[in-house]
C-alpha cells in the first residue's frame, strides 16, 4: 500500500447500514472514554481543559478521515504531556502552536517521501525506555494534585517537581488524598464487574458528586481554570524567525514522537483486526491533523492505542467510528462542558496515574533488562533515565547514538579477514579442499566492511615468497569508502612488493563502490573475477607470465 489513498475512501466502497450502526455505537462509546482523558491530558500538558477536547475533535476527525488505518482513534495522548508543558512554559501558547504546525508539516513531508517504513529503524529498547520514562514523569507531575499539596513555586522539570513534593509534603490535604484514593479504587475495581461503561467516567461522576455534596475542601477544575464551552476558532499564530528557531527542536520531537506513537498504534490495531495499514498515508493524516489542531487552539495529537483498542472491541469497522467519536465530543463541548468545572483535581490525577501505569510497560522493561544483552539493557535504562531527568529530545538523541554505536561494534565484530589454511593433500574425501598454487595466498573476507572494520584489512609481510594475493569477497555484502581506502592501501602496498592482487566474487554493492572510486580501473577489470576458481586460474596465468 504505497499509494496515498485515505482508508476512508476504501472503506466506503463496500459500506453498509450494518457497518454504519457498528461505527455509530463504537464512536459514542469511545467518545465517552475519551472525554475525561482529553480533559486530564490537557491539564497535564499545562493548557486549558477545553483544549484537550479541541484536539480530540479536530485532530481526531481529520486523522480518521485522511488516515491509513481503518480503526485508528487519534487525540491527545500522555506521551506529549511533558513535552507540551515544557513548550508552553518556555514559549507560551503561541510557541506551542508554531511548534505543532511545524511538526505537522514535517509529518506530511515524511509521508510524501514514503518514510513510513523508516519507523522500524527506531530500536525497541529506545521506544520502551522513553515510554516508561514518560510514564514516570506523568506520575511525578500528578503527585501534587493527588495529595492536595501547595507548592511555593511552579516547577517545570520532573526533578524539580519531585523536589517540591518532598519539600512541601507537610501541606498534604487528607480530603484530597481521600478523593484521589476513591477515584483510583473505582478505576481499578469497576472494570472487573462492569466493562461496558468506562471506569474513568464513573470516577469523575462519583468524586464530583462527593466533593459538591459534602463540601470537601478539594480543588476542582473550576477552582483553577476558567471553563469555556465556546467552539474552537481559527487563529494563525504570529510567525517569526526567532520563534521558529526557538521551537524547531520541539517540533522535531513532536513529529518523531507522533510518527512513532501513531504507527505503533496502527501495528497493534492491524494485529487485532488482521488487516494492514498504509503507514505513509497515516503520516500525512497525522501531519494535517496536528496542523489543524494547532490552528484551532488544540495541542499535539497522535494515535491513541487504548482508544483504538476500545474502538475495535466495541465493533468499530471503519474510519467513520473515529469521525463519530469527534462529533460526539463536539456536542459534549457545546452542551455539557460547564459541568467539567466540578471535576476534582485528585480525580484527574488518579486517571493520569492509571494512564501512566498502563503506558509504562514495566513488564516489558523488566523482561528486556533480564533477558537481553547487557548493551541493549544499558540503552533502555539510559534512555529511561535521560527522559526522566532531562527530556525526550536528549533521551532519543543519546539513545539512538548509543544504539548505532553498539550496532556498528557488533557489525565490526562479525567482520573477519582470515588467510586460508594451505595443505599439501588436495584429495580431501569430502571435497572441501581446493588446490592453491604455491605462489598464491588467499584471504577470505567475511561480513560488512565499513569504517568500524577497516582496520581488519591486513598488511602483507615483506619476506613472503608468494607473488599473488587473492581476496575472496563472496561474503562481503557492503563496503564503505573507509574500507575501500584500506583496500587501496593494501593494493598499493602489494604493488610495491611486486605482489599482484586478484579480487574474487565481489558483490553488487561493493563493486559499485570500486567503480565509483576509480579503483576498479586502476587495478584493471581483468583482476576482478566472478568466483574463486576463476581467480585461482587468473593467479596461475599471472605466475606463468611472470
Short mmCIF file of C-alpha atoms in Angstrom, two decimals:
data_model
loop_
_atom_site.label_atom_id
_atom_site.label_comp_id
_atom_site.label_asym_id
_atom_site.label_seq_id
_atom_site.Cartn_x
_atom_site.Cartn_y
_atom_site.Cartn_z
CA UNK A 1 0.00 0.00 0.00
CA UNK A 2 2.36 2.67 -1.26
CA UNK A 3 -0.31 4.96 -2.73
CA UNK A 4 -1.67 7.89 -0.74
CA UNK A 5 -5.35 6.97 -0.69
CA UNK A 6 -7.19 7.53 2.62
CA UNK A 7 -8.59 4.38 4.15
CA UNK A 8 -12.00 6.08 4.39
CA UNK A 9 -12.38 6.02 0.60
CA UNK A 10 -11.51 2.33 0.51
CA UNK A 11 -13.95 1.54 3.32
CA UNK A 12 -16.84 3.41 1.71
CA UNK A 13 -16.68 1.22 -1.40
CA UNK A 14 -18.43 -1.64 0.38
CA UNK A 15 -20.01 0.30 3.24
CA UNK A 16 -23.41 -0.85 4.52
CA UNK A 17 -26.11 0.02 7.02
CA UNK A 18 -24.85 -2.71 9.36
CA UNK A 19 -21.36 -1.23 9.36
CA UNK A 20 -22.76 2.24 9.99
CA UNK A 21 -24.64 1.01 13.07
CA UNK A 22 -21.45 -0.63 14.41
CA UNK A 23 -19.43 2.55 13.82
CA UNK A 24 -22.06 4.76 15.47
CA UNK A 25 -22.18 2.60 18.61
CA UNK A 26 -18.41 2.32 18.85
CA UNK A 27 -17.89 6.04 18.16
CA UNK A 28 -20.21 7.04 21.01
CA UNK A 29 -18.54 4.63 23.46
CA UNK A 30 -15.04 5.77 22.50
CA UNK A 31 -16.12 9.41 22.92
CA UNK A 32 -17.28 8.65 26.46
CA UNK A 33 -13.88 7.09 27.17
CA UNK A 34 -12.02 10.00 25.52
CA UNK A 35 -13.93 12.74 27.37
CA UNK A 36 -12.25 12.55 30.81
CA UNK A 37 -8.92 11.53 29.26
CA UNK A 38 -8.86 14.54 26.93
CA UNK A 39 -9.54 16.91 29.81
CA UNK A 40 -6.99 15.20 32.07
CA UNK A 41 -4.27 15.20 29.41
CA UNK A 42 -4.90 18.86 28.64
CA UNK A 43 -4.40 19.76 32.30
CA UNK A 44 -1.28 17.58 32.48
CA UNK A 45 0.01 19.49 29.45
CA UNK A 46 -0.42 22.83 31.18
CA UNK A 47 -3.25 24.08 28.97
CA UNK A 48 -6.98 24.76 29.48
CA UNK A 49 -9.26 21.70 29.77
CA UNK A 50 -11.29 22.51 26.66
CA UNK A 51 -8.13 22.44 24.56
CA UNK A 52 -7.95 18.70 25.09
CA UNK A 53 -11.42 18.41 23.57
CA UNK A 54 -10.46 20.74 20.71
CA UNK A 55 -7.61 18.32 19.93
CA UNK A 56 -9.77 15.20 20.07
CA UNK A 57 -12.44 16.87 17.93
CA UNK A 58 -10.28 18.41 15.21
CA UNK A 59 -7.26 16.13 15.03
CA UNK A 60 -9.41 13.08 15.73
CA UNK A 61 -11.80 13.86 12.87
CA UNK A 62 -9.12 14.81 10.33
CA UNK A 63 -6.86 11.85 11.11
CA UNK A 64 -9.77 9.40 10.85
CA UNK A 65 -10.93 10.97 7.59
CA UNK A 66 -7.48 11.02 5.94
CA UNK A 67 -5.65 8.24 7.77
CA UNK A 68 -4.27 4.95 6.55
CA UNK A 69 -5.89 2.77 9.23
CA UNK A 70 -9.47 1.52 9.41
CA UNK A 71 -9.81 1.85 13.17
CA UNK A 72 -7.25 4.35 14.44
CA UNK A 73 -8.55 6.82 17.05
CA UNK A 74 -6.44 9.94 17.46
CA UNK A 75 -6.35 12.66 20.07
CA UNK A 76 -4.20 14.00 22.90
CA UNK A 77 -2.00 11.33 24.48
CA UNK A 78 0.11 11.03 27.58
CA UNK A 79 3.30 10.83 25.54
CA UNK A 80 3.01 14.53 24.67
CA UNK A 81 2.06 15.83 28.11
CA UNK A 82 5.51 16.68 29.43
CA UNK A 83 6.72 17.96 26.04
CA UNK A 84 3.73 20.28 25.65
CA UNK A 85 4.03 21.51 29.23
CA UNK A 86 7.68 22.37 28.62
CA UNK A 87 6.98 24.22 25.38
CA UNK A 88 4.13 26.20 26.96
CA UNK A 89 6.34 27.14 29.93
CA UNK A 90 9.19 28.29 27.67
CA UNK A 91 7.41 29.76 24.65
CA UNK A 92 3.75 30.15 25.63
CA UNK A 93 0.73 29.03 23.63
CA UNK A 94 1.99 30.93 20.60
CA UNK A 95 5.19 28.88 20.61
CA UNK A 96 3.25 25.65 21.06
CA UNK A 97 1.04 26.46 18.08
CA UNK A 98 4.06 27.18 15.88
CA UNK A 99 5.84 24.00 17.04
CA UNK A 100 2.75 21.87 16.36
CA UNK A 101 2.24 23.36 12.88
CA UNK A 102 5.91 22.78 12.04
CA UNK A 103 5.59 19.21 13.33
CA UNK A 104 2.54 18.77 11.10
CA UNK A 105 4.49 19.95 8.07
CA UNK A 106 7.34 17.55 8.91
CA UNK A 107 4.90 14.66 9.24
CA UNK A 108 3.30 15.43 5.87
CA UNK A 109 6.74 15.54 4.26
CA UNK A 110 7.65 12.22 5.88
CA UNK A 111 4.52 10.66 4.41
CA UNK A 112 5.03 12.16 0.94
CA UNK A 113 8.65 10.97 0.94
CA UNK A 114 7.43 7.44 1.75
CA UNK A 115 9.23 7.36 5.10
CA UNK A 116 6.51 5.34 6.84
CA UNK A 117 8.71 2.24 6.89
CA UNK A 118 11.59 4.19 8.47
CA UNK A 119 9.93 3.80 11.86
CA UNK A 120 11.34 0.28 12.08
CA UNK A 121 14.81 1.78 12.49
CA UNK A 122 13.92 3.09 15.96
CA UNK A 123 15.21 0.33 18.28
CA UNK A 124 12.74 -1.40 20.59
CA UNK A 125 14.94 -0.59 23.59
CA UNK A 126 14.62 3.15 22.91
CA UNK A 127 10.83 3.18 22.45
CA UNK A 128 10.43 1.04 25.57
CA UNK A 129 12.80 3.23 27.57
CA UNK A 130 11.33 6.60 26.70
CA UNK A 131 7.75 5.33 27.04
CA UNK A 132 8.48 4.14 30.57
CA UNK A 133 10.27 7.43 31.26
CA UNK A 134 7.28 9.48 30.09
CA UNK A 135 5.04 7.38 32.36
CA UNK A 136 7.22 8.24 35.36
CA UNK A 137 7.25 11.95 34.50
CA UNK A 138 3.42 11.95 34.30
CA UNK A 139 3.15 10.13 37.62
CA UNK A 140 5.51 12.54 39.39
CA UNK A 141 3.72 15.52 37.84
CA UNK A 142 0.37 14.42 39.30
CA UNK A 143 1.50 13.74 42.88
CA UNK A 144 0.82 17.38 43.80
CA UNK A 145 -2.88 17.24 42.89
CA UNK A 146 -3.37 13.70 44.19
CA UNK A 147 -2.09 14.69 47.65
CA UNK A 148 -3.54 18.21 47.52
CA UNK A 149 -0.12 19.79 48.13
CA UNK A 150 0.61 23.51 47.98
CA UNK A 151 3.78 24.41 46.06
CA UNK A 152 5.71 27.63 46.66
CA UNK A 153 6.96 27.71 43.06
CA UNK A 154 5.71 26.39 39.71
CA UNK A 155 8.32 23.79 38.72
CA UNK A 156 8.65 22.69 35.10
CA UNK A 157 11.21 19.88 35.12
CA UNK A 158 10.36 16.48 36.57
CA UNK A 159 13.21 16.53 39.10
CA UNK A 160 12.11 19.97 40.28
CA UNK A 161 8.57 18.67 40.77
CA UNK A 162 9.87 15.73 42.80
CA UNK A 163 11.89 18.14 44.96
CA UNK A 164 8.83 20.32 45.54
CA UNK A 165 6.82 17.27 46.60
CA UNK A 166 9.47 16.39 49.17
CA UNK A 167 9.77 19.97 50.46
CA UNK A 168 6.01 20.59 50.70
CA UNK A 169 4.78 17.18 51.85
CA UNK A 170 3.66 18.79 55.12
CA UNK A 171 0.90 20.62 53.20
CA UNK A 172 -0.85 17.32 52.40
CA UNK A 173 -4.65 17.64 52.20
CA UNK A 174 -6.33 14.50 53.70
CA UNK A 175 -9.59 15.24 51.87
CA UNK A 176 -7.80 15.45 48.52
CA UNK A 177 -5.93 12.22 49.25
CA UNK A 178 -9.21 10.52 50.15
CA UNK A 179 -10.89 11.67 46.92
CA UNK A 180 -7.87 10.58 44.89
CA UNK A 181 -7.79 7.14 46.52
CA UNK A 182 -11.55 6.73 45.96
CA UNK A 183 -11.14 7.59 42.27
CA UNK A 184 -8.21 5.20 41.96
CA UNK A 185 -10.20 2.43 43.62
CA UNK A 186 -13.07 2.94 41.15
CA UNK A 187 -10.65 2.88 38.23
CA UNK A 188 -9.20 -0.43 39.41
CA UNK A 189 -12.31 -2.25 40.64
CA UNK A 190 -15.10 -1.05 38.30
CA UNK A 191 -13.81 -2.74 35.08
CA UNK A 192 -13.84 -6.13 36.83
CA UNK A 193 -17.63 -6.03 37.11
CA UNK A 194 -18.84 -3.52 34.51
CA UNK A 195 -16.85 -3.38 31.28
CA UNK A 196 -19.28 -1.50 29.06
CA UNK A 197 -19.26 1.81 30.99
CA UNK A 198 -15.80 3.43 31.27
CA UNK A 199 -14.44 3.46 34.81
CA UNK A 200 -12.98 6.95 34.33
CA UNK A 201 -16.45 8.38 33.68
CA UNK A 202 -17.81 6.75 36.84
CA UNK A 203 -14.85 8.04 38.85
CA UNK A 204 -15.46 11.58 37.61
CA UNK A 205 -19.19 11.48 38.42
CA UNK A 206 -18.81 9.89 41.87
CA UNK A 207 -15.95 12.10 43.10
CA UNK A 208 -17.51 15.29 41.69
CA UNK A 209 -20.75 14.49 43.46
CA UNK A 210 -18.95 13.69 46.70
CA UNK A 211 -16.94 16.93 46.71
CA UNK A 212 -20.02 19.00 45.88
CA UNK A 213 -22.49 17.34 48.28
CA UNK A 214 -20.06 17.00 51.20
CA UNK A 215 -18.47 20.42 50.61
CA UNK A 216 -14.99 18.89 50.79
CA UNK A 217 -12.03 21.30 50.75
CA UNK A 218 -10.68 19.91 47.49
CA UNK A 219 -9.67 21.87 44.40
CA UNK A 220 -11.77 21.28 41.31
CA UNK A 221 -11.05 22.20 37.70
CA UNK A 222 -13.33 25.23 38.12
CA UNK A 223 -11.24 26.47 41.06
CA UNK A 224 -8.09 26.57 38.95
CA UNK A 225 -9.29 27.14 35.38
CA UNK A 226 -11.92 29.10 33.51
CA UNK A 227 -14.09 26.62 31.66
CA UNK A 228 -15.21 27.57 28.16
CA UNK A 229 -17.82 25.86 26.02
CA UNK A 230 -17.05 28.04 23.00
CA UNK A 231 -16.40 26.33 19.71
CA UNK A 232 -12.77 26.31 18.58
CA UNK A 233 -11.97 29.28 16.37
CA UNK A 234 -9.32 29.67 13.69
CA UNK A 235 -6.22 31.59 14.74
CA UNK A 236 -2.99 31.79 12.79
CA UNK A 237 -0.05 32.24 15.18
CA UNK A 238 2.43 35.01 14.60
CA UNK A 239 5.39 33.53 12.74
CA UNK A 240 8.88 34.95 13.14
CA UNK A 241 12.39 33.64 12.64
CA UNK A 242 13.13 33.80 16.37
CA UNK A 243 10.01 31.83 17.29
CA UNK A 244 10.63 29.17 14.64
CA UNK A 245 14.28 28.82 15.66
CA UNK A 246 13.31 28.52 19.33
CA UNK A 247 10.66 25.82 18.85
CA UNK A 248 12.15 23.87 15.92
CA UNK A 249 13.78 21.23 18.17
CA UNK A 250 10.43 20.77 19.93
CA UNK A 251 8.69 20.48 16.56
CA UNK A 252 11.09 17.72 15.51
CA UNK A 253 10.45 15.90 18.79
CA UNK A 254 6.68 16.20 18.36
CA UNK A 255 6.88 14.95 14.76
CA UNK A 256 9.08 11.97 15.61
CA UNK A 257 7.00 11.02 18.63
CA UNK A 258 3.73 11.41 16.71
CA UNK A 259 5.09 9.18 13.95
CA UNK A 260 6.29 6.53 16.39
CA UNK A 261 3.14 6.52 18.51
CA UNK A 262 0.68 6.56 15.61
CA UNK A 263 2.41 3.82 13.62
CA UNK A 264 2.84 1.65 16.71
CA UNK A 265 -0.87 2.08 17.36
CA UNK A 266 -1.61 1.09 13.75
CA UNK A 267 0.53 -2.04 14.09
CA UNK A 268 -1.31 -3.05 17.26
CA UNK A 269 -4.65 -2.43 15.52
CA UNK A 270 -3.55 -4.48 12.49
CA UNK A 271 -2.84 -7.44 14.72
CA UNK A 272 -6.26 -7.14 16.37
CA UNK A 273 -8.28 -6.96 13.12
CA UNK A 274 -5.93 -8.91 10.84
CA UNK A 275 -5.50 -6.01 8.43
CA UNK A 276 -2.72 -3.82 7.09
CA UNK A 277 -2.49 -0.05 7.38
CA UNK A 278 -0.95 2.44 4.97
CA UNK A 279 1.87 3.99 7.00
CA UNK A 280 2.65 6.80 4.57
CA UNK A 281 -0.98 7.93 4.35
CA UNK A 282 -1.17 7.75 8.14
CA UNK A 283 1.81 10.10 8.47
CA UNK A 284 0.22 12.59 6.07
CA UNK A 285 -3.02 12.44 8.05
CA UNK A 286 -1.17 12.92 11.33
CA UNK A 287 0.54 15.98 9.88
CA UNK A 288 -2.65 17.57 8.59
CA UNK A 289 -4.48 16.70 11.83
CA UNK A 290 -1.82 18.25 14.04
CA UNK A 291 -1.69 21.42 11.95
CA UNK A 292 -5.49 21.69 12.09
CA UNK A 293 -5.45 21.17 15.85
CA UNK A 294 -2.89 23.96 16.34
CA UNK A 295 -4.76 26.38 14.08
CA UNK A 296 -7.93 25.92 16.15
CA UNK A 297 -6.42 26.12 19.63
CA UNK A 298 -5.60 22.45 20.18
CA UNK A 299 -2.42 20.66 21.20
CA UNK A 300 -0.38 17.89 19.50
CA UNK A 301 -2.20 14.65 18.79
CA UNK A 302 -1.37 11.13 17.70
CA UNK A 303 -2.91 7.70 17.51
CA UNK A 304 -4.05 6.52 20.95
CA UNK A 305 -3.50 2.81 21.43
CA UNK A 306 -6.00 2.40 24.28
CA UNK A 307 -8.79 4.30 22.49
CA UNK A 308 -8.04 2.47 19.23
CA UNK A 309 -8.28 -0.87 21.03
CA UNK A 310 -11.56 0.23 22.62
CA UNK A 311 -12.89 1.13 19.18
CA UNK A 312 -12.08 -2.35 17.89
CA UNK A 313 -13.53 -4.14 20.91
CA UNK A 314 -16.78 -2.18 20.61
CA UNK A 315 -17.28 -3.04 16.96
CA UNK A 316 -15.76 -0.16 15.01
CA UNK A 317 -15.03 -1.29 11.44
CA UNK A 318 -14.12 1.86 9.52
CA UNK A 319 -12.77 5.43 9.96
CA UNK A 320 -16.39 6.56 10.36
CA UNK A 321 -16.22 5.43 14.01
CA UNK A 322 -13.38 7.87 14.70
CA UNK A 323 -15.27 10.67 12.99
CA UNK A 324 -18.39 9.89 15.07
CA UNK A 325 -16.26 9.99 18.23
CA UNK A 326 -15.16 13.54 17.32
CA UNK A 327 -18.72 14.70 16.57
CA UNK A 328 -19.96 13.36 19.92
CA UNK A 329 -17.17 15.22 21.73
CA UNK A 330 -18.18 18.38 19.85
CA UNK A 331 -21.71 18.02 21.20
CA UNK A 332 -20.34 17.49 24.71
CA UNK A 333 -18.23 20.64 24.37
CA UNK A 334 -21.26 22.67 23.34
CA UNK A 335 -23.78 21.28 25.86
CA UNK A 336 -22.01 19.82 28.89
CA UNK A 337 -18.62 21.50 29.18
CA UNK A 338 -19.54 23.80 32.12
CA UNK A 339 -20.09 20.71 34.27
CA UNK A 340 -16.39 19.87 33.85
CA UNK A 341 -15.71 22.61 36.42
CA UNK A 342 -16.99 20.22 39.11
CA UNK A 343 -14.36 17.53 38.45
CA UNK A 344 -11.92 17.28 41.42
CA UNK A 345 -8.24 17.62 40.63
CA UNK A 346 -7.33 14.47 42.65
CA UNK A 347 -9.66 12.51 40.34
CA UNK A 348 -7.83 13.88 37.31
CA UNK A 349 -4.55 12.85 38.97
CA UNK A 350 -5.89 9.33 39.61
CA UNK A 351 -6.93 8.97 35.96
CA UNK A 352 -3.44 10.04 34.87
CA UNK A 353 -1.88 7.64 37.38
CA UNK A 354 -3.71 4.82 35.63
CA UNK A 355 -2.70 6.16 32.21
CA UNK A 356 0.93 6.28 33.36
CA UNK A 357 0.76 2.74 34.72
CA UNK A 358 -0.78 1.37 31.52
CA UNK A 359 1.74 3.07 29.26
CA UNK A 360 4.79 2.29 31.42
CA UNK A 361 5.07 -1.27 30.15
CA UNK A 362 7.06 -2.15 33.25
CA UNK A 363 6.78 -5.86 32.48
CA UNK A 364 8.45 -5.29 29.11
CA UNK A 365 11.15 -3.21 30.79
CA UNK A 366 11.89 -5.97 33.31
CA UNK A 367 11.88 -8.60 30.55
CA UNK A 368 14.37 -6.64 28.41
CA UNK A 369 16.68 -5.99 31.36
CA UNK A 370 16.58 -9.67 32.39
CA UNK A 371 16.86 -11.42 29.06
CA UNK A 372 18.55 -9.04 26.62
CA UNK A 373 22.28 -8.44 26.06
CA UNK A 374 23.73 -6.05 28.61
CA UNK A 375 24.35 -3.42 25.92
CA UNK A 376 20.65 -3.38 24.93
CA UNK A 377 19.59 -3.20 28.56
CA UNK A 378 22.01 -0.29 29.04
CA UNK A 379 20.42 1.61 26.12
CA UNK A 380 16.96 1.11 27.63
CA UNK A 381 17.99 2.19 31.13
CA UNK A 382 19.92 5.21 29.84
CA UNK A 383 17.00 6.32 27.64
CA UNK A 384 14.63 5.94 30.58
CA UNK A 385 16.95 7.90 32.90
CA UNK A 386 17.51 10.74 30.43
CA UNK A 387 13.78 11.04 29.72
CA UNK A 388 13.03 11.46 33.42
CA UNK A 389 15.98 13.67 34.37
CA UNK A 390 16.27 15.77 31.20
CA UNK A 391 13.77 15.47 28.36
CA UNK A 392 12.75 13.34 25.41
CA UNK A 393 14.96 15.20 22.93
CA UNK A 394 18.11 14.37 24.87
CA UNK A 395 16.91 10.82 25.55
CA UNK A 396 16.20 9.96 21.91
CA UNK A 397 19.38 11.64 20.62
CA UNK A 398 21.68 9.92 23.12
CA UNK A 399 19.79 6.62 22.94
CA UNK A 400 19.93 6.49 19.14
CA UNK A 401 23.61 7.46 19.12
CA UNK A 402 24.48 4.74 21.62
CA UNK A 403 22.33 2.15 19.81
CA UNK A 404 24.04 2.99 16.50
CA UNK A 405 27.49 2.74 18.06
CA UNK A 406 26.64 -0.63 19.57
CA UNK A 407 25.27 -1.84 16.24
CA UNK A 408 28.43 -0.76 14.44
CA UNK A 409 30.58 -2.52 17.03
CA UNK A 410 28.60 -5.73 16.54
CA UNK A 411 28.97 -5.47 12.77
CA UNK A 412 32.68 -4.82 13.16
CA UNK A 413 32.99 -7.84 15.45
CA UNK A 414 31.49 -10.18 12.83
CA UNK A 415 33.72 -8.82 10.06
CA UNK A 416 36.71 -11.16 9.60
CA UNK A 417 39.68 -11.22 7.22
CA UNK A 418 41.40 -14.57 7.52
CA UNK A 419 44.01 -16.31 5.42
CA UNK A 420 43.23 -19.78 4.14
CA UNK A 421 44.97 -22.76 5.65
CA UNK A 422 47.03 -24.46 2.95
CA UNK A 423 47.54 -28.23 2.79
CA UNK A 424 49.68 -30.43 0.59
CA UNK A 425 46.99 -33.07 0.17
CA UNK A 426 44.26 -31.74 -2.11
CA UNK A 427 42.33 -35.00 -2.33
CA UNK A 428 40.02 -34.46 0.64
CA UNK A 429 37.44 -37.23 0.58
CA UNK A 430 34.64 -34.78 1.30
CA UNK A 431 35.63 -32.41 -1.49
CA UNK A 432 36.02 -29.43 0.85
CA UNK A 433 39.62 -28.54 -0.02
CA UNK A 434 40.69 -26.57 -3.06
CA UNK A 435 44.19 -26.71 -4.56
CA UNK A 436 46.07 -23.42 -4.30
CA UNK A 437 49.26 -22.82 -6.29
CA UNK A 438 52.34 -22.44 -4.06
CA UNK A 439 52.95 -18.85 -5.16
CA UNK A 440 49.39 -17.77 -4.22
CA UNK A 441 47.93 -16.69 -0.87
CA UNK A 442 44.15 -16.50 -0.39
CA UNK A 443 42.38 -14.33 2.16
CA UNK A 444 38.68 -14.87 2.92
CA UNK A 445 36.85 -11.62 3.74
CA UNK A 446 33.58 -12.04 5.69
CA UNK A 447 30.99 -9.52 6.88
CA UNK A 448 30.30 -5.85 6.08
CA UNK A 449 33.49 -3.88 5.56
CA UNK A 450 32.98 -0.35 6.83
CA UNK A 451 34.94 2.18 8.86
CA UNK A 452 34.46 0.17 12.04
CA UNK A 453 36.06 -2.91 10.48
CA UNK A 454 38.56 -1.28 8.10
CA UNK A 455 41.48 -1.98 10.44
CA UNK A 456 40.98 -5.73 9.89
CA UNK A 457 42.26 -5.47 6.32
CA UNK A 458 45.77 -6.95 6.60
CA UNK A 459 49.26 -5.78 5.79
CA UNK A 460 51.47 -8.08 3.72
CA UNK A 461 54.83 -9.16 5.11
CA UNK A 462 57.91 -8.28 3.06
CA UNK A 463 59.55 -11.71 3.49
CA UNK A 464 56.74 -13.64 1.80
CA UNK A 465 57.71 -15.89 -1.10
CA UNK A 466 54.27 -15.58 -2.70
CA UNK A 467 53.59 -13.13 -5.50
CA UNK A 468 49.79 -13.29 -5.87
CA UNK A 469 47.17 -12.31 -3.30
CA UNK A 470 43.57 -13.43 -3.87
CA UNK A 471 40.94 -11.58 -1.84
CA UNK A 472 37.77 -13.66 -1.76
CA UNK A 473 34.86 -11.27 -1.06
CA UNK A 474 31.86 -13.54 -1.59
CA UNK A 475 30.66 -12.95 2.00
CA UNK A 476 31.02 -9.14 1.92
CA UNK A 477 27.52 -7.61 1.48
CA UNK A 478 28.58 -3.97 1.82
CA UNK A 479 31.66 -1.78 1.55
CA UNK A 480 32.15 1.86 2.50
CA UNK A 481 34.76 4.41 1.44
CA UNK A 482 36.90 3.95 4.57
CA UNK A 483 37.25 0.21 3.99
CA UNK A 484 37.82 0.88 0.29
CA UNK A 485 40.72 3.20 1.12
CA UNK A 486 42.19 0.42 3.28
CA UNK A 487 41.89 -1.95 0.32
CA UNK A 488 43.57 0.68 -1.88
CA UNK A 489 46.39 0.91 0.67
CA UNK A 490 46.74 -2.88 0.61
CA UNK A 491 46.79 -2.93 -3.21
CA UNK A 492 49.47 -0.19 -3.36
CA UNK A 493 51.49 -1.98 -0.71
CA UNK A 494 51.33 -5.22 -2.70
CA UNK A 495 52.27 -3.44 -5.93
CA UNK A 496 55.40 -2.02 -4.29
CA UNK A 497 56.33 -5.56 -3.28
CA UNK A 498 55.60 -6.99 -6.77
CA UNK A 499 52.59 -8.88 -5.49
CA UNK A 500 49.57 -8.97 -7.79
CA UNK A 501 46.11 -8.66 -6.20
CA UNK A 502 43.12 -10.56 -7.61
CA UNK A 503 39.61 -9.87 -6.29
CA UNK A 504 37.19 -12.79 -6.25
CA UNK A 505 33.37 -12.69 -6.24
CA UNK A 506 32.84 -9.01 -5.45
CA UNK A 507 29.13 -8.45 -4.77
CA UNK A 508 26.99 -5.76 -6.37
CA UNK A 509 27.21 -3.02 -3.72
CA UNK A 510 30.98 -3.36 -3.12
CA UNK A 511 31.55 -3.48 -6.89
CA UNK A 512 29.66 -0.21 -7.35
CA UNK A 513 31.94 1.38 -4.72
CA UNK A 514 35.01 0.04 -6.55
CA UNK A 515 33.77 1.52 -9.83
CA UNK A 516 32.73 4.93 -8.49
CA UNK A 517 36.02 5.38 -6.61
CA UNK A 518 38.11 4.61 -9.71
CA UNK A 519 39.95 1.74 -8.01
CA UNK A 520 38.34 -0.74 -10.40
CA UNK A 521 40.00 0.97 -13.37
CA UNK A 522 43.32 1.37 -11.52
CA UNK A 523 43.51 -2.32 -10.68
CA UNK A 524 42.15 -3.43 -14.04
CA UNK A 525 38.91 -5.21 -14.77
CA UNK A 526 40.68 -8.48 -15.56
CA UNK A 527 41.73 -8.76 -11.90
CA UNK A 528 38.12 -8.88 -10.72
CA UNK A 529 37.00 -12.48 -11.15
CA UNK A 530 33.46 -13.85 -10.65
CA UNK A 531 34.45 -16.77 -8.37
CA UNK A 532 37.37 -18.40 -6.60
CA UNK A 533 38.06 -20.89 -9.41
CA UNK A 534 38.38 -18.11 -11.97
CA UNK A 535 40.53 -16.11 -9.52
CA UNK A 536 42.91 -19.03 -8.98
CA UNK A 537 43.09 -19.58 -12.74
CA UNK A 538 44.00 -15.92 -13.14
CA UNK A 539 46.64 -16.27 -10.44
CA UNK A 540 48.06 -19.30 -12.26
CA UNK A 541 48.15 -17.37 -15.51
CA UNK A 542 49.88 -14.45 -13.86
CA UNK A 543 52.55 -16.77 -12.44
CA UNK A 544 53.26 -18.20 -15.89
CA UNK A 545 53.52 -14.74 -17.39
CA UNK A 546 55.66 -13.53 -14.51
#
